[in-house]
Short mmCIF file of C-alpha atoms and ligand atoms in Angstrom, two decimals:
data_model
loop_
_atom_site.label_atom_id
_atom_site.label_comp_id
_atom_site.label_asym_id
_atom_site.label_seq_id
_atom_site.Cartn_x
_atom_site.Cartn_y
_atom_site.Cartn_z
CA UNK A 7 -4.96 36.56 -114.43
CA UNK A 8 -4.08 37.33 -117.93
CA UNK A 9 -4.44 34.22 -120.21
CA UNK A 10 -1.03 33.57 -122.60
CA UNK A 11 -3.88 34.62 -125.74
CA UNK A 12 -6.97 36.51 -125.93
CA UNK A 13 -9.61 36.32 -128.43
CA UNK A 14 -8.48 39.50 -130.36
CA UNK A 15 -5.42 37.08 -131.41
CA UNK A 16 -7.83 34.40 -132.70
CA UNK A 17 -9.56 36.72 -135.01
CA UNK A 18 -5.54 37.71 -136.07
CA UNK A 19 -4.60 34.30 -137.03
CA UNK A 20 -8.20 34.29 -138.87
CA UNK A 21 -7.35 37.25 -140.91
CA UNK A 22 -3.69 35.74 -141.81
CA UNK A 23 -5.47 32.58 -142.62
CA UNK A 24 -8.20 34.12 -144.86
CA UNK A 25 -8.19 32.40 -148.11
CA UNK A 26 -5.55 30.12 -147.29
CA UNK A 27 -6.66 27.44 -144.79
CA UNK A 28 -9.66 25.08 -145.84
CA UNK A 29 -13.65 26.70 -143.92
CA UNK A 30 -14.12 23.54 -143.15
CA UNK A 31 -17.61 22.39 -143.63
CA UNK A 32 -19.77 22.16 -140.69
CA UNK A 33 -22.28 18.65 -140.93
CA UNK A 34 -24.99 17.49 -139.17
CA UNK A 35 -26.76 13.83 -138.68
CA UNK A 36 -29.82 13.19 -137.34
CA UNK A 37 -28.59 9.32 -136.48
CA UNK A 38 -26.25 11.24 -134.36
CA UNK A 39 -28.53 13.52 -133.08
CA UNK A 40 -30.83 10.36 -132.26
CA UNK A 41 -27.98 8.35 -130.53
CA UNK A 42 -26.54 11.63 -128.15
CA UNK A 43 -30.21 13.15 -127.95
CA UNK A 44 -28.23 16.79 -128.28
CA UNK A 45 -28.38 18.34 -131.75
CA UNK A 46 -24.77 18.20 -132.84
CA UNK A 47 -22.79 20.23 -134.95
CA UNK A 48 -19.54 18.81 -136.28
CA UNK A 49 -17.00 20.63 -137.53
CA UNK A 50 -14.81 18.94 -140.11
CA UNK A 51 -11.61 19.21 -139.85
CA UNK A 52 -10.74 15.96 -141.26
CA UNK A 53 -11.23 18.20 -144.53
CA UNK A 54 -8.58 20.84 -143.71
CA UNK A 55 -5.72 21.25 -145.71
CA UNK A 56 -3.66 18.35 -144.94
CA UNK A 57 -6.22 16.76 -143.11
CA UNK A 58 -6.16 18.31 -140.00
CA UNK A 59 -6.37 21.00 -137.77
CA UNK A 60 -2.96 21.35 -137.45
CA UNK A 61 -2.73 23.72 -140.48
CA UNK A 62 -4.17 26.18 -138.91
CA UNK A 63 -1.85 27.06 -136.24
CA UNK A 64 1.54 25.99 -138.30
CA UNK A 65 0.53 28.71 -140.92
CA UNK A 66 -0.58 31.33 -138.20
CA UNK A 67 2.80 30.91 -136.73
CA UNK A 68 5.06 31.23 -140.29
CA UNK A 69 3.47 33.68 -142.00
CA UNK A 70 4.27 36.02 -138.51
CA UNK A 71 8.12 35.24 -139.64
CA UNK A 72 10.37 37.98 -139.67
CA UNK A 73 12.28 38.00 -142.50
CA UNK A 74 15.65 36.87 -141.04
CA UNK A 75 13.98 33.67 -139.57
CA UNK A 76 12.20 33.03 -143.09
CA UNK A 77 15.55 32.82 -144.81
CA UNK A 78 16.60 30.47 -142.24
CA UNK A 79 13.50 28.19 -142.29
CA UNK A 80 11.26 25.96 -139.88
CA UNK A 81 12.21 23.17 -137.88
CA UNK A 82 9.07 20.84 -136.19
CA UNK A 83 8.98 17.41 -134.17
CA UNK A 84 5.76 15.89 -134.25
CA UNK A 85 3.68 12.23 -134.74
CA UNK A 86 2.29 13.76 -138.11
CA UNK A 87 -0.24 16.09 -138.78
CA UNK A 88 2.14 19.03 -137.08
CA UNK A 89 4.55 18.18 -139.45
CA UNK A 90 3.02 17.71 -142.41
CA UNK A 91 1.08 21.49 -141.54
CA UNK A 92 4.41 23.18 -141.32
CA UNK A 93 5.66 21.70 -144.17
CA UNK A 94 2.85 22.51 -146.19
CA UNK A 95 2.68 25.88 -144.82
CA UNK A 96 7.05 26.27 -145.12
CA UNK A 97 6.44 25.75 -149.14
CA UNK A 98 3.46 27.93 -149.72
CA UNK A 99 6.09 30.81 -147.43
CA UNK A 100 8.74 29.58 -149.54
CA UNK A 101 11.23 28.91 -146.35
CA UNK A 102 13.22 25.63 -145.66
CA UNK A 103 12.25 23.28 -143.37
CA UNK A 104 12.81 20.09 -141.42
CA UNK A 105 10.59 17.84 -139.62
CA UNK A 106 11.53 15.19 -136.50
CA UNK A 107 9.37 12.84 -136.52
CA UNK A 108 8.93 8.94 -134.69
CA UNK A 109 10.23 6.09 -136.88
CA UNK A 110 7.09 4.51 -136.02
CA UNK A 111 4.70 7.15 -137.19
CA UNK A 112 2.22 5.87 -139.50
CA UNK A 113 3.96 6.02 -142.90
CA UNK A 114 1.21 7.67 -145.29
CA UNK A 115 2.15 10.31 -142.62
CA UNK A 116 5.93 10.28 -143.30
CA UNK A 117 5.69 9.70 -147.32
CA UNK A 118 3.40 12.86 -146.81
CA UNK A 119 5.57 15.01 -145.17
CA UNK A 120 8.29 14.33 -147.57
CA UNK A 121 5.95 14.71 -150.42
CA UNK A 122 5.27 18.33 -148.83
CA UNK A 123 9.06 19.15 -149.64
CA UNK A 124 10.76 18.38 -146.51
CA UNK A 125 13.49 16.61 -144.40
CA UNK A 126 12.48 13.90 -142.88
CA UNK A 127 14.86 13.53 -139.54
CA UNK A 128 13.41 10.17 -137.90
CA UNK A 129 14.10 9.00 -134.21
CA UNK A 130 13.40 6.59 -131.69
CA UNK A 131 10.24 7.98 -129.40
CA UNK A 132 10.99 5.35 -127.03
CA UNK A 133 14.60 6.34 -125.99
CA UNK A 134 15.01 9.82 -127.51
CA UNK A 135 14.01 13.38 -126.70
CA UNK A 136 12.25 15.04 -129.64
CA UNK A 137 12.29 18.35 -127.74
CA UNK A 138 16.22 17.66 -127.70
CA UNK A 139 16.97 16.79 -130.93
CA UNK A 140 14.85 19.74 -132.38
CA UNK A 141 15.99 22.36 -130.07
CA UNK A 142 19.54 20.79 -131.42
CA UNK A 143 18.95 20.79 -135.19
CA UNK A 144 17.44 24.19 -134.72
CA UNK A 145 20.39 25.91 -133.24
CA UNK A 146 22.98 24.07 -135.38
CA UNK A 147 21.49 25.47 -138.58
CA UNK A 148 19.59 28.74 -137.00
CA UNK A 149 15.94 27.81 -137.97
CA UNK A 150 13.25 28.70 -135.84
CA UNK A 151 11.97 25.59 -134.08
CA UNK A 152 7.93 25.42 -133.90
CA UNK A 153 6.28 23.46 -131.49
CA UNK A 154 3.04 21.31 -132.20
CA UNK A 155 1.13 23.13 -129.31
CA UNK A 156 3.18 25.24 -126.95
CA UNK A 157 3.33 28.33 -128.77
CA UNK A 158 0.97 31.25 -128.81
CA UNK A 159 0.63 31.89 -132.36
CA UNK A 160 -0.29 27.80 -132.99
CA UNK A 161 -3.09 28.44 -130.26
CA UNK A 162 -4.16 31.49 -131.83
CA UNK A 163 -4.56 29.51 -135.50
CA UNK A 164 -6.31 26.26 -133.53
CA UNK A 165 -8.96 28.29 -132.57
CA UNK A 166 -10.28 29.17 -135.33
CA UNK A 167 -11.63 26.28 -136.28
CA UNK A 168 -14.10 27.13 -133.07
CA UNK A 169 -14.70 30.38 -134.54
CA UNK A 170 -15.84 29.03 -138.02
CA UNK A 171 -17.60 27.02 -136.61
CA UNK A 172 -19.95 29.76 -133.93
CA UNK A 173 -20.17 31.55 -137.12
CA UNK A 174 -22.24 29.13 -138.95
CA UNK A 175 -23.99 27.18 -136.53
CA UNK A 176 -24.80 29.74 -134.04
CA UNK A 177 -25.06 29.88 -130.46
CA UNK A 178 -24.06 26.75 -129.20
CA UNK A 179 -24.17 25.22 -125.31
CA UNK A 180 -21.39 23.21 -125.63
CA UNK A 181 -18.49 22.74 -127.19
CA UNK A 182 -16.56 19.59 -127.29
CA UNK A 183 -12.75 18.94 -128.56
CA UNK A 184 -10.19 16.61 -128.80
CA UNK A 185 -7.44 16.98 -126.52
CA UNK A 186 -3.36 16.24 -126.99
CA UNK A 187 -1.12 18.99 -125.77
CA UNK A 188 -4.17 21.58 -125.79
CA UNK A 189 -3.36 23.61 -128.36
CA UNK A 190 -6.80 22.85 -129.82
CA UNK A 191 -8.83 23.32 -127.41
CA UNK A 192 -6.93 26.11 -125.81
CA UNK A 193 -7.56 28.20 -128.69
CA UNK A 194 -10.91 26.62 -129.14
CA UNK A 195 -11.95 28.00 -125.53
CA UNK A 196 -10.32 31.30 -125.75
CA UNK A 197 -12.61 32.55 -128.90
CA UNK A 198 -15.54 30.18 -127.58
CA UNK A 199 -15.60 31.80 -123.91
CA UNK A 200 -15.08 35.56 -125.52
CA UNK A 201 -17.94 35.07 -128.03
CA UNK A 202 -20.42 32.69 -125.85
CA UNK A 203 -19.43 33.33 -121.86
CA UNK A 204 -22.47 30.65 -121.11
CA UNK A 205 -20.85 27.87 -123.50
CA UNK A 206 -19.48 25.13 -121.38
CA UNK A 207 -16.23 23.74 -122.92
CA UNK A 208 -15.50 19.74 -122.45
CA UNK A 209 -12.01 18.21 -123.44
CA UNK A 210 -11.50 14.33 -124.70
CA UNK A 211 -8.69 12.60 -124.12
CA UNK A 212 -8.06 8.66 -124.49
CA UNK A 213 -8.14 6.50 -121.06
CA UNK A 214 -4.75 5.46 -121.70
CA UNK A 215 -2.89 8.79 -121.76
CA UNK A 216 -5.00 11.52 -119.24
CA UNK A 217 -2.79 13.26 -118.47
CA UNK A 218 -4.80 16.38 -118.63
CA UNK A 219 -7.56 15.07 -116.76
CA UNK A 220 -4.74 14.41 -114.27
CA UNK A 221 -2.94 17.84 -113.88
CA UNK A 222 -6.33 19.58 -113.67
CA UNK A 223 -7.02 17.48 -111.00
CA UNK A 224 -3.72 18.16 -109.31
CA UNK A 225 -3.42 21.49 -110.61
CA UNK A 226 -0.10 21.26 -111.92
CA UNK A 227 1.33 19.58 -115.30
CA UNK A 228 1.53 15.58 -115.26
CA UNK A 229 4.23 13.99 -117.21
CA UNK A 230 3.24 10.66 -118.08
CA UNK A 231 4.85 8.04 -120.79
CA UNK A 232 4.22 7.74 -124.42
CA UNK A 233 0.23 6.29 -123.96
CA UNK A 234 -0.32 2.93 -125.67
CA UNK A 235 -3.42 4.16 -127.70
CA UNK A 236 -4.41 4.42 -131.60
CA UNK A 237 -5.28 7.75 -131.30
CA UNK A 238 -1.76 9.14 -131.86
CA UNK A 239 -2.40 12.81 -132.34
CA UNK A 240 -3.34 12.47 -128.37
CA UNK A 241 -0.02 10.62 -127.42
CA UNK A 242 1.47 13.61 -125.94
CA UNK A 243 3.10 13.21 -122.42
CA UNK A 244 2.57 16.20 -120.78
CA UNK A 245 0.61 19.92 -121.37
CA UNK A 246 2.37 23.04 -122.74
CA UNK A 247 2.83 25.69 -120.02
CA UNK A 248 1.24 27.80 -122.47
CA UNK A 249 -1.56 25.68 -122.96
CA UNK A 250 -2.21 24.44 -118.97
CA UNK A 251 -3.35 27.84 -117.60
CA UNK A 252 -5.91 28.14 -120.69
CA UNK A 253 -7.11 25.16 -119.92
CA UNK A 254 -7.73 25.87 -115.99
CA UNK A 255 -9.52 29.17 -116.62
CA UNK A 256 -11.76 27.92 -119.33
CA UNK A 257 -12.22 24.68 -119.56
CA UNK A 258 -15.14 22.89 -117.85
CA UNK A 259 -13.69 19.02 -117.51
CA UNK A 260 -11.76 16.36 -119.12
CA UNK A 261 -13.53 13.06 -119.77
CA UNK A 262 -12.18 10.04 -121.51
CA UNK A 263 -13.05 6.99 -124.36
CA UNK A 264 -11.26 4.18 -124.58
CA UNK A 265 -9.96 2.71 -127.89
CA UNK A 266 -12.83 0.31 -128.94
CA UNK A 267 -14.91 3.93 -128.96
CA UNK A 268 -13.14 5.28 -130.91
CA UNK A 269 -13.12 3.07 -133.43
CA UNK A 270 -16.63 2.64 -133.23
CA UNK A 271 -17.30 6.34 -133.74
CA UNK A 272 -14.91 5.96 -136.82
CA UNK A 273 -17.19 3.36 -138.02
CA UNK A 274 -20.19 5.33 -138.08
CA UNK A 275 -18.95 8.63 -139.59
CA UNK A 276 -17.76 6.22 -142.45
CA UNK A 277 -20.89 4.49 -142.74
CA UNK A 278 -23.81 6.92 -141.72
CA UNK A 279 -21.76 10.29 -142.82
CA UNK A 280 -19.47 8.95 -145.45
CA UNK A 281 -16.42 11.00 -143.93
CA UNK A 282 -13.04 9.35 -142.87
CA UNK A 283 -11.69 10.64 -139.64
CA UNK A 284 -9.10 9.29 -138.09
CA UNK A 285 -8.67 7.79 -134.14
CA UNK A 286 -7.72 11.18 -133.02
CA UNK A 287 -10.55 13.02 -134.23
CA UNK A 288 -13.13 10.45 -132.94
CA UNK A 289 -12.33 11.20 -129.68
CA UNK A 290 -15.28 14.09 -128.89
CA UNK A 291 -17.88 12.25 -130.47
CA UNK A 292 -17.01 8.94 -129.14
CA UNK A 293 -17.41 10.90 -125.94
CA UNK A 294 -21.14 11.71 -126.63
CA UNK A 295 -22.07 8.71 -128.43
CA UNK A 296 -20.87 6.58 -125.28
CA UNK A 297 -22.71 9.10 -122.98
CA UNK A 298 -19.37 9.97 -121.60
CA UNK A 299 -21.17 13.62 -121.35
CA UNK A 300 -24.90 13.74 -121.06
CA UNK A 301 -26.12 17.03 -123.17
CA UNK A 302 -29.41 16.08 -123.95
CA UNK A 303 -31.67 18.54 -125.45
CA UNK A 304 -28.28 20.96 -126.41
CA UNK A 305 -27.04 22.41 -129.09
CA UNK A 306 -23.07 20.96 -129.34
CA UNK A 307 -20.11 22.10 -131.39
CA UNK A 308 -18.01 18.98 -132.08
CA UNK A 309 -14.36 19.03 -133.85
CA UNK A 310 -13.35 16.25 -135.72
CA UNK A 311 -9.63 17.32 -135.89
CA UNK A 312 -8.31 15.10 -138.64
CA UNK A 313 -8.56 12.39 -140.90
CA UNK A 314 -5.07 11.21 -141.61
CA UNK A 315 -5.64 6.77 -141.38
CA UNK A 316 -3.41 4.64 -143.66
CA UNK A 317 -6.35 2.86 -145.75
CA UNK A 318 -5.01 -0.34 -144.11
CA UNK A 319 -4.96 0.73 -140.94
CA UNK A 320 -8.38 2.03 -141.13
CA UNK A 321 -10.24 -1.05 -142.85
CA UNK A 322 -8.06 -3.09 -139.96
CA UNK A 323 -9.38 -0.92 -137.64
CA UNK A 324 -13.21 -0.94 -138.84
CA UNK A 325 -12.76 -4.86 -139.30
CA UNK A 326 -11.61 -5.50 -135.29
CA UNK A 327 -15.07 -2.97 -134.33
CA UNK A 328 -18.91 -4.47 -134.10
CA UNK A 329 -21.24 -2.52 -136.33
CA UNK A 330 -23.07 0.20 -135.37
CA UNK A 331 -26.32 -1.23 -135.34
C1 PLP B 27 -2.61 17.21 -132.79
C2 PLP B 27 -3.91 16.59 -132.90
C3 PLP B 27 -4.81 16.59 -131.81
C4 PLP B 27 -4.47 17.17 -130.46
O1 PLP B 27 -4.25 18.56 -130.52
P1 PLP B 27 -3.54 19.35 -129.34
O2 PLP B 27 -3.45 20.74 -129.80
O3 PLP B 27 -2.18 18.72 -129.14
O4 PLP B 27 -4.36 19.17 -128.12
C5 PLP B 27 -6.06 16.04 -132.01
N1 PLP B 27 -6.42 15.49 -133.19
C6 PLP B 27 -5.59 15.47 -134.25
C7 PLP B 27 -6.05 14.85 -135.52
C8 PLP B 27 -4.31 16.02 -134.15
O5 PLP B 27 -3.49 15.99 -135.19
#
C-alpha cells in the first residue's frame, strides 16, 4: 500500500527548514536512565521555535505556497501551538493570516499568537465546528486553510524532529512520541521506519482521550468528544485520514498516562533537567517513567513536543503533584 508520505519527503521539508527551524538539542539524564532502566534520548522540542514541534510542519507547508495562495495568506484552527507555528511562519513568508482558536485556550497561547501578527478569530469548542468555521473564513476571503495534522506537507515537517534526532544519537530501538491527531508521530515513523526498519515505534496518548488506541483497535477512525485532560495539544477528537493509515503500517501500539503522570514527569524535567515542558510533551516520558512500556536495557528516542505552560498554570500544576523522590 503506498503510505500518504515517504521518507524522501521528510528529508524535503528538512532541506526547506534548513536554517530556519530551531536543531533542537538532544539531552540525556542518567536519573532518567536509572528510573526507566533504558538509556533515553530526549529530543527537545520544548526549545523549538515557538515552543513546539508544531513549527516544523506549519513552515514546511507555507514556504511550498504558490505564489497566488501567498498573496492570499493562511488560515489555521488550532488549541495553540498550530497556531502560533503558522503565524510565526506566515510573518517570516510575509503572507496574511488568521488563526481560530478555543476561547478557552490557555491565554499566554492566545496573547502569543497575536503577538506573532495575527487575527485572532475565537469560538466556542464546546458547541462550534472549528473545521466549519475555518473552511468558512477560508473560502470567504480565498486563503488557504492549513490543518494542524491532516496535511501531507505538516507530516513531512513533524518528522523531522525524528530525523534530527537519529542523526545525533544514533541507532536507536525505540522511539517514543506524543500522540494528538498523528501528525507527529506519523512523520516521526515514516523517516524512523525508512532509516531504522528494526526500530519499534510506540505512541502516547492521555487515558482520557484514546482515541487512537481505539481506532487501531477497531481499525477504523474513532470520533470521540473534546477529552477532559491538561494535556491539550492531545485533545483532538478523532485521527486525520492522512495520518490513520501511517499510523497502521508503522506504528507498533498506543499506550496511555493519566494526568497525575504527567504532571509528575513535568516535575522532574523541571527539577532534575531544568527544562519546562508542558502536559503535552510529558506524555512519552510519563509513559516510561510509569513503566507504561518496559524497554529495559534499550536505547530510546523520546520527543518532548513542547513547552508552552502559563507560569501559573505550571507552578499550580507542580504544586497539586508529590515530589519526585
Ligand atoms: C500538537 C501537539 C501534539 C500532538 O501532535 P499531533 O501531530 O496532533 O499528534 C503533541 N504535543 C504538543 C506540544 C503539541 O502541540
Amino acid at each position: 500500500m503506498t503510505l500518504p508520505i515517504g521518507p524522501e519527503d521528510v528529508l524535503a521539508a528538512a532541506a526547506r527548514l534548513d536554517g530556519v527551524a530551531h536543531r533542537t538539542p538532544v539531552m540525556t539524564s542518567r536519573t532518567a536512565d536509572e528510573r526507566t532502566g533504558a538509556q533515553l534520548f530526549f529530543k527537545c522540542e520544548n526549545l523549538q521555535r515557538v515552543g513546539a514541534f508544531k513549527f516544523r510542519g506549519a513552515y514546511s507547508a507555507l514556504s511550498r505556497f504558490t505564489p497566488a495562495q501567498r498573496k492570499g495568506g493562511v488560515i489555521a484552527y488550532s488549541s495553540g501551538n498550530h497556531g502560533q507555528a503558522i503565524a510565526v511562519s506566515a510573518r517570516l513568508l510575509g503572507m496574511p493570516v488568521a488563526i481560530v482558536m478555543p476561547q478557552d485556550a490557555p491565554p499566554i497561547k492566545i496573547a502569543a499568537t497575536r503577538g506573532y501578527g495575527a487575527e485572532v478569530i475565537l469560538y466556542d469548542r464546546y458547541t462550534e465546528n472549528r473545521e466549519a468555521i475555518g473552511q468558512r473564513i477560508a473560502t470567504e476571503r480565498g486563503m488557504t486553510l492549513i490543518p494542524p495534522y491532516n496535511h501531507v506537507d505538516v507530516i513531512a515537517g513533524q518528522g523531522t524532529a525524528a530525523l534530527e534526532l537519529i542523526e545525533e544519537a544514533g541507532a536507536l530501538d525505540a522511539l517514543v512520541v506524543c500522540v494528538g491527531g498523528g501528525g507527529l508521530i506519523g512523520g516521526c515513523a515514516t523517516i524512523t521506519k525508512h532509516l531504522l526498519p528494526e526500530c519499534r515505534v510506540i505512541g502516547v496518548e492521555p487515558a482520557a482521550g484514546n482515541d487512537m488506541q481505539r481506532s487501531l483497535a477497531e481499525g477504523r477512525i474513532i470520533h470521540i468528544d473534546v477529552p477532559d485532560t491538561i494535556a491539550d495539544g492531545a485533545q483532538t477528537q478523532h485521527a486525520g485520514e492522512l495520518t490513520f493509515p501511517i499510523l497502521q503500517a508503522l506504528v507498533e501500539r498506543i499506550v496511555t498516562v493519566t494526568d497525575p503522570q504527567l504532571v509528575a514527569a513535568m516535575r522532574f524535567f523541571f527539577e532534575r533537567m531544568k527544562i519546562v515542558v508542558e502536559p503535552t510533551g510529558c506524555l512519552g516520558a510519563a509513559a516510561l517513567f510509569e513503566r507504561a512500556i518496559d524497554l529495559r536495557g534499550k536505547r530510546v528516542g523520546v520527543i518532548l513536543s513542547g513547552g508552552n505552560v502559563d507560569a501559573e498554570r505550571f507552578a499550580s500544576l507542580l504544586s497539586m503533584a508529590p515530589r519526585a523522590d
